[in-house]
Tab-separated table of C-alpha atoms in Angstrom:
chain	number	residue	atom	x	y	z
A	1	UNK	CA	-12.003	32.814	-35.349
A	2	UNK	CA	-11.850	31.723	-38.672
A	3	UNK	CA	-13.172	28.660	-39.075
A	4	UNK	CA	-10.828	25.583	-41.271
A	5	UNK	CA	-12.597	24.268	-44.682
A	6	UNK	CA	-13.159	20.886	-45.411
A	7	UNK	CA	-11.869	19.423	-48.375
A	8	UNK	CA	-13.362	16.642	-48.481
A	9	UNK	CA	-16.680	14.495	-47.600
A	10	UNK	CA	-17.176	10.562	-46.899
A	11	UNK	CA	-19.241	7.989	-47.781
A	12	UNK	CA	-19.259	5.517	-44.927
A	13	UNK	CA	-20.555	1.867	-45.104
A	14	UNK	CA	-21.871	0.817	-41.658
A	15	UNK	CA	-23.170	-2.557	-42.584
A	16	UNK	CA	-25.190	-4.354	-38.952
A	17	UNK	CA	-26.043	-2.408	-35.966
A	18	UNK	CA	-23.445	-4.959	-34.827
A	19	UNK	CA	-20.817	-2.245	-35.625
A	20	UNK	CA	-21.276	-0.522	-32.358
A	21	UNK	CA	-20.100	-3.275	-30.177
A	22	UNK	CA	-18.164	-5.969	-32.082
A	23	UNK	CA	-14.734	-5.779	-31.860
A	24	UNK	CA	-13.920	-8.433	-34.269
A	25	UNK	CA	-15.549	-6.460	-37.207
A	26	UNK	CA	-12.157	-4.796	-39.246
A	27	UNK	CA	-14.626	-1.737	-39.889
A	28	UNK	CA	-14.787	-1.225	-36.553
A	29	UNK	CA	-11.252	-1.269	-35.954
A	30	UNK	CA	-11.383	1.326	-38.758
A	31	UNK	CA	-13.776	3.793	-37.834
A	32	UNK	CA	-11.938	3.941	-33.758
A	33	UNK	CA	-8.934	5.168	-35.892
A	34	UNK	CA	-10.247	7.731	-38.324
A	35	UNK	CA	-9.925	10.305	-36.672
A	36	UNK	CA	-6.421	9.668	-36.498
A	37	UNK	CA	-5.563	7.775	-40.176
A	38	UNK	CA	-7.906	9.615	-41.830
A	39	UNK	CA	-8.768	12.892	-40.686
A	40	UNK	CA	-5.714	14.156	-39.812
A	41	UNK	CA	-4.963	13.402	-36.222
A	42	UNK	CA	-5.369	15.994	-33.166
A	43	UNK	CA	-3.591	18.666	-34.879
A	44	UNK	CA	-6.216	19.273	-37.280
A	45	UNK	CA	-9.341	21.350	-36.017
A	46	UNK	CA	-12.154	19.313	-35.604
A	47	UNK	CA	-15.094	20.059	-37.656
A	48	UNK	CA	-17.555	22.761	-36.871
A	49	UNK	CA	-20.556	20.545	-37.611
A	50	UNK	CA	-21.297	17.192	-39.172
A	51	UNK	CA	-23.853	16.739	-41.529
A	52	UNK	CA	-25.049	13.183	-42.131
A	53	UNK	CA	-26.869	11.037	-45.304
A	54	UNK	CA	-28.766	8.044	-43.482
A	55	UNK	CA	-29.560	5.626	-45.829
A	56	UNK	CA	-32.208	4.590	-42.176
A	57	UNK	CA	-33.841	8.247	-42.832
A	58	UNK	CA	-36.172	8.130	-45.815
A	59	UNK	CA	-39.066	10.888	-46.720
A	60	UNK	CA	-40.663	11.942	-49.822
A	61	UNK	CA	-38.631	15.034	-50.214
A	62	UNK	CA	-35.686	16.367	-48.237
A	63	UNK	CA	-35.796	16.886	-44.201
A	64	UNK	CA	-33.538	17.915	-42.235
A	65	UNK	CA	-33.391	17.522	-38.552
A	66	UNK	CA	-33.202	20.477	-35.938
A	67	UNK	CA	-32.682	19.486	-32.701
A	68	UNK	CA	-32.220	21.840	-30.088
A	69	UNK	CA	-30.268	20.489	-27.215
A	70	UNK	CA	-29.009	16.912	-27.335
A	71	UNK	CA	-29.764	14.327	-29.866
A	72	UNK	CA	-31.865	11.584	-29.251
A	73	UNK	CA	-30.141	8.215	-29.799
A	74	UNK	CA	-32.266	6.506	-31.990
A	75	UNK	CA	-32.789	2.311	-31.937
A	76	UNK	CA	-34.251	1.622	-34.872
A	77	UNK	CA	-32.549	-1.938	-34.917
A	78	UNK	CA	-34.739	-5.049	-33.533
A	79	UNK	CA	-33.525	-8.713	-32.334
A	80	UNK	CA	-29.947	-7.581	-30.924
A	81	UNK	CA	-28.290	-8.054	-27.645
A	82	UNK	CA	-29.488	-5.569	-25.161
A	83	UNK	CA	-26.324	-3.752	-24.196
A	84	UNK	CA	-26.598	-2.304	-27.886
A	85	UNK	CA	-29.698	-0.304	-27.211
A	86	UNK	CA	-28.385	0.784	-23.753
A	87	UNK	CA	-25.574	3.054	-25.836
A	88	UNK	CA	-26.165	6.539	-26.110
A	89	UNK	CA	-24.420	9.366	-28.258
A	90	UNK	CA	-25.924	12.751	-26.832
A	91	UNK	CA	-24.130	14.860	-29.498
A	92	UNK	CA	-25.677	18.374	-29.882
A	93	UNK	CA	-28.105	19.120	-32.464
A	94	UNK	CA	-27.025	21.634	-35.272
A	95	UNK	CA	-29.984	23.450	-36.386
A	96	UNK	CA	-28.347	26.285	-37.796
A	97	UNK	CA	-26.885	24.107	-39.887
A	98	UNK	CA	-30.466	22.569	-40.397
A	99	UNK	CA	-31.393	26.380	-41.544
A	100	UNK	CA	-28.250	26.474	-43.723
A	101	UNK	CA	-28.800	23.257	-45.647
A	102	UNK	CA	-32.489	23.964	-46.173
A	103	UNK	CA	-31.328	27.301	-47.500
A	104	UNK	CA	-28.885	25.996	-50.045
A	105	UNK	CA	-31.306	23.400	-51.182
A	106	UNK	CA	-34.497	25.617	-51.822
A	107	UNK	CA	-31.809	28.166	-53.684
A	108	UNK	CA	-30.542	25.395	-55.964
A	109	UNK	CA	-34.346	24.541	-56.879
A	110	UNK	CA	-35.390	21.839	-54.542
A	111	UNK	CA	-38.594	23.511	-54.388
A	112	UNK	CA	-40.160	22.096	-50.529
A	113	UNK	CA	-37.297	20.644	-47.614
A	114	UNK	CA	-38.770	19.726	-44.640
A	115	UNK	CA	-37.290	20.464	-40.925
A	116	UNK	CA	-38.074	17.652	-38.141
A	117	UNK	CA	-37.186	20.142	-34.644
A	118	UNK	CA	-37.562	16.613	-32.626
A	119	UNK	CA	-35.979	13.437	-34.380
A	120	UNK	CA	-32.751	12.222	-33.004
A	121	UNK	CA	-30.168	9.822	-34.803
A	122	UNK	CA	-30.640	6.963	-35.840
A	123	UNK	CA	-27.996	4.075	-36.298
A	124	UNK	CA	-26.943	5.327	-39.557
A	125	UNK	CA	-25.376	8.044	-37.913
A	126	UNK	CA	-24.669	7.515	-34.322
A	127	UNK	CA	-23.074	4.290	-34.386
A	128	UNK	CA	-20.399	4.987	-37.531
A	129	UNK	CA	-20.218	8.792	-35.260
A	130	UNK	CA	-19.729	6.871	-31.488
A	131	UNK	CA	-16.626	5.541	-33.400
A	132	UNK	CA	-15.781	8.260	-35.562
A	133	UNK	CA	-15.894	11.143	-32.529
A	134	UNK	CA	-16.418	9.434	-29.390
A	135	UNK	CA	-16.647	12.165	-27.531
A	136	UNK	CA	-20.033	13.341	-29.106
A	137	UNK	CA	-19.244	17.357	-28.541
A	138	UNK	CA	-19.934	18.180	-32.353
A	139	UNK	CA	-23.092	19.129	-33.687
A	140	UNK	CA	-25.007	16.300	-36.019
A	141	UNK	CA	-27.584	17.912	-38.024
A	142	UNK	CA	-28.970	14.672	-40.348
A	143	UNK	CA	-30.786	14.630	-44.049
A	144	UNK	CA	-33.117	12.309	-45.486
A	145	UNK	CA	-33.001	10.243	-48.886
A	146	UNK	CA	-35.949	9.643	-51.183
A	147	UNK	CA	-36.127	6.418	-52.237
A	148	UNK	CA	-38.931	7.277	-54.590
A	149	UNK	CA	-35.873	9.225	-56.824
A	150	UNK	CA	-32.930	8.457	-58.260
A	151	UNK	CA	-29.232	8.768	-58.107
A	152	UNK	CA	-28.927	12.202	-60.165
A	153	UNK	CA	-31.331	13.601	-57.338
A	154	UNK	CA	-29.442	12.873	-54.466
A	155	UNK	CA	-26.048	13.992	-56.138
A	156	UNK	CA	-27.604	17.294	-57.229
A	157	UNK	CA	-28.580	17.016	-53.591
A	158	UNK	CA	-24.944	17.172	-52.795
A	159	UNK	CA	-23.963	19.981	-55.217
A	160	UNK	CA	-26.367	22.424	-53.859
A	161	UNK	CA	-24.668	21.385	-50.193
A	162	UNK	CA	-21.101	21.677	-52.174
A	163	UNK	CA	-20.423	25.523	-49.923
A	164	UNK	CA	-20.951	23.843	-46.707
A	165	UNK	CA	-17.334	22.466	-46.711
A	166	UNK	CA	-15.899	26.075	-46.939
A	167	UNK	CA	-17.703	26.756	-43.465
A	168	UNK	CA	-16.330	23.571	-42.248
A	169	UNK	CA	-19.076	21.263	-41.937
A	170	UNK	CA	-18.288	17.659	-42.577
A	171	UNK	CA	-20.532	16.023	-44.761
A	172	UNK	CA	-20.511	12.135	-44.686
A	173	UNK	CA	-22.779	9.801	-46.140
A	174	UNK	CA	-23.732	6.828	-44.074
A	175	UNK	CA	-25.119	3.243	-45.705
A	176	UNK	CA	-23.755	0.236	-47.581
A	177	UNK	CA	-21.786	-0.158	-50.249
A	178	UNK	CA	-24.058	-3.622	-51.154
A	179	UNK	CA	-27.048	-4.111	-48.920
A	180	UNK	CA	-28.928	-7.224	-49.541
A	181	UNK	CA	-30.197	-8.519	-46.136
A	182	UNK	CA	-31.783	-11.526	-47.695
A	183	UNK	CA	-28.787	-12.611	-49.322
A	184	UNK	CA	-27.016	-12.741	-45.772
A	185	UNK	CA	-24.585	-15.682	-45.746
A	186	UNK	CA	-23.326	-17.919	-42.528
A	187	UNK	CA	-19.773	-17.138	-41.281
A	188	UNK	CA	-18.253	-19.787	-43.737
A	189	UNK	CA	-16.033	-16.885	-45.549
A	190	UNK	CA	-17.309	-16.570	-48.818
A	191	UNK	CA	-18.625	-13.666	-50.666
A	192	UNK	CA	-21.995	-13.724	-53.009
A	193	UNK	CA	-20.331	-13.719	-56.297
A	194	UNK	CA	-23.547	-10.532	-57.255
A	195	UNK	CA	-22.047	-8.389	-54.027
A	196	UNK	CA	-18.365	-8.807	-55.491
A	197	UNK	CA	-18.893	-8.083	-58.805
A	198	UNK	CA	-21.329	-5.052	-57.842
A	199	UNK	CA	-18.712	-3.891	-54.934
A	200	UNK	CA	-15.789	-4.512	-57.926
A	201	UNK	CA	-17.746	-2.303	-60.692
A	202	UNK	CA	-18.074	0.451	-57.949
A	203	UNK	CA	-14.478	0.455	-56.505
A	204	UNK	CA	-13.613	1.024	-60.484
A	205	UNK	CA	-16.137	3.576	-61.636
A	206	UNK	CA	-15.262	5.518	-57.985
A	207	UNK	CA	-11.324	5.240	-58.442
A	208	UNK	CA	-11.667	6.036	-62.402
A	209	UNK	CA	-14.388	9.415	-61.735
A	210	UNK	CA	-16.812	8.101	-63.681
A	211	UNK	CA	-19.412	9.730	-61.596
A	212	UNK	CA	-21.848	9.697	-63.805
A	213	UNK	CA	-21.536	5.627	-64.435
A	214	UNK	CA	-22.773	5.273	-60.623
A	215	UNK	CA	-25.730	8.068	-60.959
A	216	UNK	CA	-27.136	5.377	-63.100
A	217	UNK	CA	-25.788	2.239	-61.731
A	218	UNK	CA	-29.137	0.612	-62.066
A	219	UNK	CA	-28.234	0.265	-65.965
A	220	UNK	CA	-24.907	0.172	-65.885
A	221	UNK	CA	-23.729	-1.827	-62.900
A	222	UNK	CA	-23.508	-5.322	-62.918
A	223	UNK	CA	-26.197	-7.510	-60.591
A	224	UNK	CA	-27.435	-3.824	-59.057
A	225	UNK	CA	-30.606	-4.920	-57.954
A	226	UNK	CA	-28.978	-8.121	-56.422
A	227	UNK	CA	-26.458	-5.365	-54.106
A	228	UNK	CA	-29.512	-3.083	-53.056
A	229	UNK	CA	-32.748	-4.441	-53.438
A	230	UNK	CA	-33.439	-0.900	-52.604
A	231	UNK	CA	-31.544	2.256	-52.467
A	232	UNK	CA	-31.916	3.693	-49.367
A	233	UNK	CA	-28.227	2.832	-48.104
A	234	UNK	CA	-26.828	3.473	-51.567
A	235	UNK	CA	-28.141	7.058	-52.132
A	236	UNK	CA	-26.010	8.594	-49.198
A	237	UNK	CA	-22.956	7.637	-51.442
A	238	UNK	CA	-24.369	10.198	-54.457
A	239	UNK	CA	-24.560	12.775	-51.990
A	240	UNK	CA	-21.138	12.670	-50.958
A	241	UNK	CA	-20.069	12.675	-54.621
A	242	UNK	CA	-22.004	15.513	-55.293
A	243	UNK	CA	-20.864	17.384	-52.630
A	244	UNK	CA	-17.438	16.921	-53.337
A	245	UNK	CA	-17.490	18.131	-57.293
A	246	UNK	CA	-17.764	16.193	-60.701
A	247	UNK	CA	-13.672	16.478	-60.635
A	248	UNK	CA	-13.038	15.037	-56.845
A	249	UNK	CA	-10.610	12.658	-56.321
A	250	UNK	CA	-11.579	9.344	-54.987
A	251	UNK	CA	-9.910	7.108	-52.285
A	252	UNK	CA	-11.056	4.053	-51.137
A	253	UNK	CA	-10.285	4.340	-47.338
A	254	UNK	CA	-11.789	0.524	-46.096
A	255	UNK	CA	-12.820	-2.418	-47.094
A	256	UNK	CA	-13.842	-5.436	-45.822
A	257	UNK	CA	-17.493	-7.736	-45.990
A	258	UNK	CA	-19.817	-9.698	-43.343
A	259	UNK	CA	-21.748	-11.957	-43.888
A	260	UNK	CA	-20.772	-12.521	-47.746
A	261	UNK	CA	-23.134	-9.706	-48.506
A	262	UNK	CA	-22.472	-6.520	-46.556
A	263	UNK	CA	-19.836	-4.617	-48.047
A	264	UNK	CA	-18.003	-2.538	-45.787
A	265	UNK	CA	-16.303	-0.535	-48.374
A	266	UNK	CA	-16.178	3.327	-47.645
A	267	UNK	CA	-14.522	6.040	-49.608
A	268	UNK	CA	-13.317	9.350	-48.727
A	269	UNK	CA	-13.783	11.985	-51.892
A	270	UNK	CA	-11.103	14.945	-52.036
A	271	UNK	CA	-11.919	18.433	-53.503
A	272	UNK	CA	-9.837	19.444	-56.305
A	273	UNK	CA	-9.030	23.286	-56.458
């Protein structure tokens, strides 16, 4: 069977752990529907594996996971009501694709990529994926970010993972488009006038393809340190760039904000031919 390419990868902002159980969160209204809105509805072939950017998954140089069997559902969230750590999403591990992506990476000069045969998922990925593809019968492989780079890193990252989407592996970054925790606000409504301006700039440089304008957002975005502190849940995003090609069209798929801080903002990025 031949299997259908992908055309496109995702950058997905998944803002609290709350996600997984909060109806009144828009995003989550979102993500229940992608499949559907987004993705193409039940007439398009599902995916033959998923390959997810945590921004919860950080390691001094690139791992991969390779479970065999299920996944492990990963709570790596503290302080939240107990039915949230009683969810599971036993989707199959994908270490083939583990094999594939550490290929790819060590042939486009990433010189050492690690493989992790027993970690699970963490939140990053198995809450956005429990909404995404509830029916957890895909196999997740996931890949780390290193914090201790920088943007051009993790969207070479992507490039070298660019051939993936012709075997039809969907490749989806998973953080926050701003993710300040300290600047969390009470649920009066308004936004942190650093996280709009920040969220504004990116929406722009996204829409506009100026790529290279958010490899280096650190100097050229406004209030960038104010919208990630640090860039674990910001580097996913580069990744799906990269993976989709300097000349990929952007969309911005959702939007919405909690807390006046967390931007819920998530973009889908189209191949061109």
């Amino acid at each position: 069977m031949v299997q259908a390419k992908v055309k496109e990868t995702y950058y997905i902002s998944h803002g609290s752990p709350t996600l997984s159980i909060d109806d009144s969160l828009p995003a989550r209204g979102f993500l229940k529907s992608f499949r559907d809105t987004v993705y193409g509805g039940p007439q398009r072939p599902p995916p033959t594996s998923i390959l997810v950017i945590s921004g919860h998954w950080e390691t001094d140089y690139p791992t991969v996971n390779a479970v065999s069997g299920t996944c492990d559902t990963i709570y790596d969230f503290y302080g939240f009501p107990q039915e949230m750590y009683k969810l599971k999403y036993p989707a199959p591990g994908a270490p083939q694709l583990a094999t594939r992506v550490k290929e790819l990476l060590i042939a486009s000069g990433f010189e050492r990529v690690g493989v992790d045969e027993k970690r699970g998922l963490d939140h990053g990925a198995w809450v956005p994926l429990m909404l995404m593809f509830p029916e957890a019968d895909i196999p997740v492989c996931q890949l780390s970010v290193q914090t201790n780079r920088d943007g051009t890193h993790h969207y070479n990252l992507g490039k070298a993972l660019a051939p993936l989407k012709d075997e039809g592996v969907l490749i989806i970054g998973s953080g926050s488009a701003t993710h300040n925790l300290r600047g969390l606000r009470s649920r009066d409504g308004s936004i942190a006038s650093a996280a709009l301006e920040f969220d504004t700039w990116l929406k722009d440089a996204l829409l506009d393809g100026r790529y290279e304008d958010v490899n280096h957002y650190e100097e050229r975005a406004p209030h960038a340190k104010a919208a990630h502190p640090w860039p674990d849940h910001f580097y996913p995003l580069h990744v799906a760039i990269g993976a989709a090609g300097e000349n990929s069209k952007a969309e911005l798929i959702h939007h919405s904000w909690q807390f006046g801080m967390l931007s819920y903002a998530s973009y889908k990025f189209t191949t061109t031919e």
